[in-house]
Amino acid sequence: MDICGGGPPGSVVTTAGLHHHGDVEATPGLVDLAVNVRSGPGPDWLRAAISGAVADLSRYPDPSAARASVAARHRRPADEVLLTAGAAEAFVLLARVLRPRRAVVVHPQFTEPEAALLAAGHTVDRVVLPEPFVLDAALVPDDADLVMVGNPTNPTSVLHPAESLAALCRPGRTVVVDEAFADTVPGEPASLSARRDLPGLVVVRSFTKTWGLAGLRVGYLLGDAALVARCAAAQPLWPVSAPALAAAEVLGTPRAVAAEYGIAVELAGDREYLVERLAAVGVPVAGTPASCFVLVRLPGADRVRLALRDAGYAVRRGDTFPGLGPDWLRIAVRDRATTDRFVAALSGVLAVAR
Ligand SMILES: Cc1ncc(COP(=O)(O)O)c(C=O)c1O
């Protein structure tokens, strides 16, 4: 285990590094394989819900219908749901209301949960999972009273089994599972979102990934009613806009869940294709990927990334993730034609580099 500040030699993980995200790398003009948000216009019913709300912005937003819809989706009472301005806001709220004696963040993972804890004045201990990055609950210290873990995890794309996460839960400990990418896995087999029996469990979710709504800012947290009320009290007034709430309301419905399933099945095929194409040019994927991105280790990946930029492609650097280093890259799953063009460009870059 690593006490805040670790990473392999050459790692550039700093507080600034914790705030580095793929959108900085996906500059205009480049083909974007750096950001894990699905592109495309989205279905008519979603666009209609959002534009209907945009047509009448004179009223302050009322979250009750969205809250009821999301609660029904996860078979929970409405007072166990808090709509937030993306999953990112949920991490900040949790960091502000919780008073952990020993907070542990399981890495490699999305860095904002740790950044939020540090910004709120907490000390963070890191548990860094070794390759293939599968959670071993025994690695988490017994006295941790706050544990933050992602599932499926960004950037590894690894899906931890539900039982491993459940094994972390116990009275006196809050376990925050970031399920921002749960809807990218068909049928969400490892989601704990409907588990009301696990003490201290908080699940954070996002509608920004699969539905391409990063700019709208819409997510939520699920947990026991008392903690939800404390997080709600820490929110500013009207934190989630009416268009974002309209999206959440319609995305809580069975129609949306069925559509997500279809998207996730197609994604799984496209991911398999990407994995095969990468293997064919001698680039193996780490772990067992389950989400809309894959992680690769390539000697000199930092230079490969820059050469790919020159060839017109943005991929996500790995060295700002605790536990990784300059030899790692994260690559988003795209349609097969884009994958073919990208892998051809990568192969050209590698031919020069090797
Ligand atoms: C694992 C993970 N969780 C949460 C978020 C934040 O999502 P949102 O757009 O809902 O704030 C991200 C964004 O990149 C992420 O990668």
Short mmCIF file of C-alpha atoms and ligand atoms in Angstrom, two decimals:
data_model
loop_
_atom_site.label_atom_id
_atom_site.label_comp_id
_atom_site.label_asym_id
_atom_site.label_seq_id
_atom_site.Cartn_x
_atom_site.Cartn_y
_atom_site.Cartn_z
CA MET A 1 0.00 0.00 0.00
CA ASP A 2 1.06 3.47 -0.76
CA ILE A 3 0.44 6.55 1.35
CA CYS A 4 -0.66 9.38 -0.92
CA GLY A 5 1.94 10.20 -3.52
CA GLY A 6 2.97 6.85 -4.89
CA GLY A 7 3.28 5.40 -8.32
CA PRO A 8 6.06 3.73 -10.21
CA PRO A 9 9.27 5.53 -11.11
CA GLY A 10 8.60 8.14 -13.75
CA SER A 11 5.03 8.67 -12.64
CA VAL A 12 3.85 12.29 -12.72
CA VAL A 13 1.04 11.84 -10.22
CA THR A 14 0.70 15.13 -8.41
CA THR A 15 -2.34 17.01 -7.16
CA ALA A 16 -2.38 18.75 -10.55
CA GLY A 17 -2.09 15.33 -12.20
CA LEU A 18 -5.18 14.19 -10.31
CA HIS A 19 -7.15 16.84 -12.21
CA HIS A 20 -5.85 15.80 -15.63
CA HIS A 21 -8.59 14.37 -17.87
CA GLY A 22 -8.80 13.06 -21.41
CA ASP A 23 -10.69 16.11 -22.66
CA VAL A 24 -7.45 18.12 -22.44
CA GLU A 25 -5.86 15.65 -24.86
CA ALA A 26 -8.75 15.52 -27.33
CA THR A 27 -8.02 18.83 -28.96
CA PRO A 28 -10.05 19.91 -32.01
CA GLY A 29 -8.96 18.27 -35.23
CA LEU A 30 -7.83 15.02 -33.61
CA VAL A 31 -9.81 11.79 -33.70
CA ASP A 32 -10.80 11.40 -30.05
CA LEU A 33 -9.88 8.10 -28.40
CA ALA A 34 -9.00 9.90 -25.19
CA VAL A 35 -12.44 10.64 -23.75
CA ASN A 36 -14.79 7.84 -22.72
CA VAL A 37 -18.01 9.61 -23.61
CA ARG A 38 -20.10 8.15 -26.42
CA SER A 39 -20.56 10.51 -29.30
CA GLY A 40 -23.51 10.79 -31.66
CA PRO A 41 -26.86 12.54 -31.42
CA GLY A 42 -28.63 10.17 -28.97
CA PRO A 43 -32.16 8.88 -29.41
CA ASP A 44 -35.09 11.13 -30.34
CA TRP A 45 -36.89 10.57 -27.03
CA LEU A 46 -33.87 11.78 -25.06
CA ARG A 47 -33.32 14.82 -27.25
CA ALA A 48 -37.04 15.63 -27.05
CA ALA A 49 -36.98 15.49 -23.24
CA ILE A 50 -33.98 17.81 -23.05
CA SER A 51 -35.20 20.27 -25.65
CA GLY A 52 -38.67 20.29 -24.05
CA ALA A 53 -37.05 21.46 -20.82
CA VAL A 54 -34.92 24.00 -22.64
CA ALA A 55 -38.10 25.45 -24.15
CA ASP A 56 -39.30 26.48 -20.68
CA LEU A 57 -36.48 27.63 -18.45
CA SER A 58 -38.41 30.28 -16.52
CA ARG A 59 -39.08 28.01 -13.53
CA TYR A 60 -36.57 26.83 -10.93
CA PRO A 61 -35.81 23.14 -11.37
CA ASP A 62 -37.81 20.58 -9.36
CA PRO A 63 -35.94 17.26 -8.97
CA SER A 64 -38.88 15.20 -7.64
CA ALA A 65 -39.93 13.48 -10.90
CA ALA A 66 -36.33 12.67 -11.84
CA ARG A 67 -35.65 11.40 -8.36
CA ALA A 68 -38.70 9.12 -8.44
CA SER A 69 -37.73 7.79 -11.87
CA VAL A 70 -34.12 7.04 -10.87
CA ALA A 71 -35.29 5.50 -7.59
CA ALA A 72 -37.67 3.18 -9.47
CA ARG A 73 -34.87 2.20 -11.83
CA HIS A 74 -32.80 0.96 -8.90
CA ARG A 75 -35.76 -0.36 -6.86
CA ARG A 76 -35.11 2.05 -4.00
CA PRO A 77 -37.19 4.66 -2.16
CA ALA A 78 -36.79 8.21 -3.48
CA ASP A 79 -35.11 9.42 -0.28
CA GLU A 80 -32.16 7.12 -1.09
CA VAL A 81 -31.43 9.03 -4.31
CA LEU A 82 -29.71 12.38 -4.77
CA LEU A 83 -29.47 13.93 -8.24
CA THR A 84 -26.13 15.69 -8.74
CA ALA A 85 -24.37 17.76 -11.37
CA GLY A 86 -22.61 14.65 -12.66
CA ALA A 87 -20.88 11.97 -10.62
CA ALA A 88 -18.14 14.53 -10.05
CA GLU A 89 -20.39 16.56 -7.76
CA ALA A 90 -21.26 13.45 -5.76
CA PHE A 91 -17.59 12.90 -4.88
CA VAL A 92 -17.26 16.48 -3.67
CA LEU A 93 -20.40 16.23 -1.53
CA LEU A 94 -19.27 12.97 0.04
CA ALA A 95 -15.83 14.41 0.75
CA ARG A 96 -17.42 17.41 2.42
CA VAL A 97 -19.91 15.57 4.63
CA LEU A 98 -17.93 12.48 5.65
CA ARG A 99 -15.41 12.64 8.49
CA PRO A 100 -13.20 9.60 7.85
CA ARG A 101 -10.42 8.69 10.26
CA ARG A 102 -8.79 6.61 7.56
CA ALA A 103 -9.82 7.14 3.94
CA VAL A 104 -8.56 4.65 1.37
CA VAL A 105 -8.78 5.04 -2.39
CA VAL A 106 -8.28 1.92 -4.49
CA HIS A 107 -6.09 2.71 -7.53
CA PRO A 108 -5.56 2.82 -10.44
CA GLN A 109 -8.89 4.62 -10.72
CA PHE A 110 -10.52 7.90 -11.72
CA THR A 111 -8.67 10.55 -9.78
CA GLU A 112 -11.43 12.98 -8.79
CA PRO A 113 -12.61 11.00 -5.73
CA GLU A 114 -9.13 11.34 -4.24
CA ALA A 115 -8.84 14.97 -5.35
CA ALA A 116 -12.17 15.73 -3.66
CA LEU A 117 -11.02 14.10 -0.41
CA LEU A 118 -7.75 16.06 -0.44
CA ALA A 119 -9.56 19.31 -1.23
CA ALA A 120 -11.85 18.72 1.74
CA GLY A 121 -8.80 18.38 4.00
CA HIS A 122 -8.68 14.62 4.40
CA THR A 123 -5.58 12.46 4.28
CA VAL A 124 -5.75 9.67 1.73
CA ASP A 125 -4.12 6.27 1.80
CA ARG A 126 -3.82 4.44 -1.48
CA VAL A 127 -4.25 0.77 -2.17
CA VAL A 128 -2.62 0.20 -5.57
CA LEU A 129 -3.83 -2.99 -7.24
CA PRO A 130 -1.21 -4.90 -9.21
CA GLU A 131 -1.89 -6.03 -12.76
CA PRO A 132 -4.41 -7.48 -13.76
CA PHE A 133 -6.02 -4.87 -11.46
CA VAL A 134 -8.69 -7.10 -9.92
CA LEU A 135 -9.89 -6.07 -6.47
CA ASP A 136 -8.71 -8.13 -3.54
CA ALA A 137 -10.73 -6.97 -0.53
CA ALA A 138 -7.98 -8.27 1.78
CA LEU A 139 -5.66 -5.51 0.54
CA VAL A 140 -7.88 -2.84 2.10
CA PRO A 141 -6.77 -2.14 5.67
CA ASP A 142 -9.21 -3.24 8.35
CA ASP A 143 -9.33 0.16 9.98
CA ALA A 144 -10.30 2.01 6.80
CA ASP A 145 -13.63 3.68 7.56
CA LEU A 146 -13.99 5.11 4.05
CA VAL A 147 -13.13 3.15 0.90
CA MET A 148 -13.51 4.49 -2.63
CA VAL A 149 -13.40 2.12 -5.58
CA GLY A 150 -14.57 2.20 -9.20
CA ASN A 151 -16.55 -0.51 -10.99
CA PRO A 152 -15.98 -1.02 -13.85
CA THR A 153 -12.81 0.90 -13.18
CA ASN A 154 -11.41 3.76 -15.19
CA PRO A 155 -8.70 3.43 -16.58
CA THR A 156 -8.28 -0.36 -16.31
CA SER A 157 -11.74 -1.28 -17.67
CA VAL A 158 -11.73 -4.13 -15.14
CA LEU A 159 -15.08 -5.19 -13.66
CA HIS A 160 -14.73 -6.35 -10.06
CA PRO A 161 -17.16 -9.08 -9.00
CA ALA A 162 -20.07 -7.86 -6.86
CA GLU A 163 -19.00 -10.23 -4.06
CA SER A 164 -15.56 -8.60 -3.74
CA LEU A 165 -17.14 -5.20 -3.33
CA ALA A 166 -19.78 -6.52 -0.94
CA ALA A 167 -16.96 -8.01 1.13
CA LEU A 168 -15.65 -4.49 1.75
CA CYS A 169 -18.90 -3.36 3.39
CA ARG A 170 -19.27 -3.47 7.14
CA PRO A 171 -20.81 -1.42 9.94
CA GLY A 172 -18.72 1.68 10.69
CA ARG A 173 -17.30 1.92 7.18
CA THR A 174 -18.56 3.84 4.14
CA VAL A 175 -17.82 2.15 0.83
CA VAL A 176 -18.28 4.39 -2.20
CA VAL A 177 -18.52 2.48 -5.47
CA ASP A 178 -18.16 4.66 -8.55
CA GLU A 179 -20.45 3.03 -11.10
CA ALA A 180 -20.18 5.82 -13.68
CA PHE A 181 -19.50 3.16 -16.34
CA ALA A 182 -21.78 0.40 -15.00
CA ASP A 183 -24.23 0.92 -17.85
CA THR A 184 -21.52 0.03 -20.39
CA VAL A 185 -21.67 -3.62 -19.24
CA PRO A 186 -24.66 -5.57 -20.63
CA GLY A 187 -27.12 -6.31 -17.82
CA GLU A 188 -24.84 -4.66 -15.21
CA PRO A 189 -23.95 -8.01 -13.55
CA ALA A 190 -21.68 -6.45 -10.88
CA SER A 191 -23.76 -3.39 -10.02
CA LEU A 192 -24.61 -2.86 -6.37
CA SER A 193 -27.06 -0.07 -7.15
CA ALA A 194 -30.10 -1.94 -5.83
CA ARG A 195 -28.32 -3.43 -2.79
CA ARG A 196 -29.92 -1.87 0.29
CA ASP A 197 -28.68 -4.61 2.60
CA LEU A 198 -24.98 -3.69 2.58
CA PRO A 199 -24.04 -1.41 5.48
CA GLY A 200 -22.42 1.89 4.54
CA LEU A 201 -22.70 1.32 0.78
CA VAL A 202 -22.92 4.40 -1.45
CA VAL A 203 -23.16 4.00 -5.21
CA VAL A 204 -22.30 6.91 -7.51
CA ARG A 205 -23.68 6.86 -11.04
CA SER A 206 -23.52 8.99 -14.16
CA PHE A 207 -25.71 9.57 -17.20
CA THR A 208 -22.94 11.43 -19.01
CA LYS A 209 -21.01 8.51 -20.54
CA THR A 210 -23.31 6.19 -22.45
CA TRP A 211 -25.68 9.03 -23.26
CA GLY A 212 -23.06 11.53 -24.39
CA LEU A 213 -24.23 14.18 -21.89
CA ALA A 214 -20.94 15.29 -20.34
CA GLY A 215 -21.81 18.92 -21.02
CA LEU A 216 -25.23 18.62 -19.39
CA ARG A 217 -23.84 17.44 -16.02
CA VAL A 218 -26.18 14.76 -14.74
CA GLY A 219 -25.50 11.96 -12.27
CA TYR A 220 -26.62 10.78 -8.85
CA LEU A 221 -25.72 8.99 -5.68
CA LEU A 222 -27.57 6.16 -3.98
CA GLY A 223 -27.23 5.42 -0.30
CA ASP A 224 -29.03 5.32 2.99
CA ALA A 225 -31.53 8.12 3.48
CA ALA A 226 -29.62 9.80 6.32
CA LEU A 227 -26.41 10.14 4.29
CA VAL A 228 -28.36 11.25 1.22
CA ALA A 229 -29.99 13.99 3.32
CA ARG A 230 -26.58 15.16 4.59
CA CYS A 231 -25.23 15.31 1.03
CA ALA A 232 -28.36 17.19 -0.09
CA ALA A 233 -27.82 19.73 2.68
CA ALA A 234 -24.28 20.31 1.38
CA GLN A 235 -25.50 21.08 -2.15
CA PRO A 236 -26.00 24.62 -3.33
CA LEU A 237 -29.55 25.57 -4.29
CA TRP A 238 -30.79 24.10 -7.59
CA PRO A 239 -27.54 22.33 -8.47
CA VAL A 240 -29.02 20.26 -11.32
CA SER A 241 -30.61 22.20 -14.16
CA ALA A 242 -34.10 21.51 -15.52
CA PRO A 243 -32.75 20.03 -18.80
CA ALA A 244 -30.45 17.72 -16.82
CA LEU A 245 -33.38 16.65 -14.62
CA ALA A 246 -35.53 16.04 -17.70
CA ALA A 247 -32.77 13.78 -19.04
CA ALA A 248 -32.50 11.92 -15.72
CA GLU A 249 -36.26 11.40 -15.59
CA VAL A 250 -36.40 9.77 -19.01
CA LEU A 251 -33.13 7.85 -18.45
CA GLY A 252 -34.61 6.20 -15.38
CA THR A 253 -37.30 4.47 -17.43
CA PRO A 254 -37.31 0.85 -18.63
CA ARG A 255 -37.07 2.12 -22.22
CA ALA A 256 -33.75 3.77 -21.43
CA VAL A 257 -32.47 0.70 -19.57
CA ALA A 258 -33.35 -1.49 -22.57
CA ALA A 259 -31.62 0.96 -24.92
CA GLU A 260 -28.52 0.96 -22.71
CA TYR A 261 -28.43 -2.83 -22.91
CA GLY A 262 -28.42 -2.69 -26.71
CA ILE A 263 -25.66 -0.06 -26.71
CA ALA A 264 -23.60 -2.12 -24.25
CA VAL A 265 -23.91 -5.29 -26.36
CA GLU A 266 -22.76 -3.46 -29.47
CA LEU A 267 -19.94 -1.88 -27.49
CA ALA A 268 -18.76 -5.32 -26.28
CA GLY A 269 -18.42 -6.44 -29.92
CA ASP A 270 -16.55 -3.28 -30.86
CA ARG A 271 -14.27 -3.73 -27.84
CA GLU A 272 -13.45 -7.32 -28.80
CA TYR A 273 -12.60 -6.05 -32.26
CA LEU A 274 -10.29 -3.37 -30.86
CA VAL A 275 -8.57 -5.91 -28.59
CA GLU A 276 -8.00 -8.28 -31.53
CA ARG A 277 -6.72 -5.55 -33.81
CA LEU A 278 -4.32 -4.29 -31.13
CA ALA A 279 -3.07 -7.84 -30.50
CA ALA A 280 -2.45 -8.23 -34.24
CA VAL A 281 0.06 -5.33 -34.12
CA GLY A 282 1.71 -6.66 -30.96
CA VAL A 283 -0.07 -4.45 -28.42
CA PRO A 284 -1.69 -6.57 -25.70
CA VAL A 285 -4.46 -5.14 -23.56
CA ALA A 286 -4.04 -5.27 -19.78
CA GLY A 287 -6.47 -7.16 -17.57
CA THR A 288 -9.90 -8.20 -18.84
CA PRO A 289 -11.60 -5.11 -20.20
CA ALA A 290 -15.34 -4.76 -19.62
CA SER A 291 -16.14 -1.15 -20.43
CA CYS A 292 -15.83 1.37 -23.26
CA PHE A 293 -12.03 1.73 -23.09
CA VAL A 294 -8.97 -0.48 -22.81
CA LEU A 295 -5.63 -0.01 -21.07
CA VAL A 296 -2.39 -0.95 -22.81
CA ARG A 297 1.21 -1.07 -21.67
CA LEU A 298 3.72 -0.08 -24.32
CA PRO A 299 7.37 0.71 -23.68
CA GLY A 300 7.75 4.40 -24.48
CA ALA A 301 4.00 4.98 -24.54
CA ASP A 302 4.52 8.65 -23.76
CA ARG A 303 6.40 9.08 -27.06
CA VAL A 304 3.92 6.87 -28.93
CA ARG A 305 1.12 9.12 -27.69
CA LEU A 306 2.82 12.22 -29.07
CA ALA A 307 3.51 10.52 -32.42
CA LEU A 308 -0.14 9.48 -32.58
CA ARG A 309 -1.12 13.11 -32.10
CA ASP A 310 1.01 14.00 -35.11
CA ALA A 311 -0.86 11.26 -37.00
CA GLY A 312 -4.22 12.79 -35.98
CA TYR A 313 -5.25 10.65 -32.98
CA ALA A 314 -5.70 11.53 -29.31
CA VAL A 315 -5.31 8.76 -26.72
CA ARG A 316 -5.27 9.18 -22.96
CA ARG A 317 -1.91 9.28 -21.17
CA GLY A 318 -1.64 6.76 -18.34
CA ASP A 319 0.98 8.40 -16.17
CA THR A 320 -1.41 10.68 -14.28
CA PHE A 321 -3.16 7.64 -12.78
CA PRO A 322 -1.66 6.48 -9.47
CA GLY A 323 -0.21 3.01 -9.95
CA LEU A 324 0.53 3.46 -13.66
CA GLY A 325 3.40 5.25 -15.34
CA PRO A 326 4.77 6.53 -18.64
CA ASP A 327 4.40 3.15 -20.36
CA TRP A 328 0.59 3.14 -20.17
CA LEU A 329 -2.13 4.42 -22.49
CA ARG A 330 -5.92 4.27 -22.34
CA ILE A 331 -7.74 3.89 -25.63
CA ALA A 332 -11.49 4.41 -26.10
CA VAL A 333 -13.56 1.82 -27.96
CA ARG A 334 -14.94 3.30 -31.17
CA ASP A 335 -16.70 1.89 -34.22
CA ARG A 336 -14.74 -0.67 -36.25
CA ALA A 337 -13.86 1.65 -39.13
CA THR A 338 -12.32 4.14 -36.68
CA THR A 339 -10.50 1.29 -34.92
CA ASP A 340 -9.07 0.08 -38.26
CA ARG A 341 -7.76 3.53 -39.11
CA PHE A 342 -6.40 4.07 -35.60
CA VAL A 343 -4.61 0.71 -35.46
CA ALA A 344 -3.06 1.37 -38.89
CA ALA A 345 -1.76 4.71 -37.57
CA LEU A 346 -0.49 3.04 -34.38
CA SER A 347 1.23 0.34 -36.38
CA GLY A 348 2.99 3.01 -38.44
CA VAL A 349 4.11 4.82 -35.30
CA LEU A 350 5.38 1.58 -33.75
CA ALA A 351 7.27 0.62 -36.90
CA VAL A 352 9.31 3.81 -36.55
CA ALA A 353 9.67 3.53 -32.76
CA ARG A 354 10.68 -0.15 -32.55
C1 LIG B 1 -14.85 6.67 -13.48
C2 LIG B 1 -15.48 8.01 -13.58
N1 LIG B 1 -16.36 8.38 -12.64
C3 LIG B 1 -16.97 9.57 -12.69
C4 LIG B 1 -16.70 10.46 -13.70
C5 LIG B 1 -17.39 11.79 -13.70
O1 LIG B 1 -18.58 11.65 -14.42
P1 LIG B 1 -19.60 12.86 -14.56
O2 LIG B 1 -19.48 13.37 -15.96
O3 LIG B 1 -20.93 12.23 -14.30
O4 LIG B 1 -19.25 13.87 -13.54
C6 LIG B 1 -15.78 10.14 -14.68
C7 LIG B 1 -15.47 11.09 -15.77
O5 LIG B 1 -14.55 10.93 -16.52
C8 LIG B 1 -15.16 8.87 -14.62
O6 LIG B 1 -14.26 8.50 -15.54
#
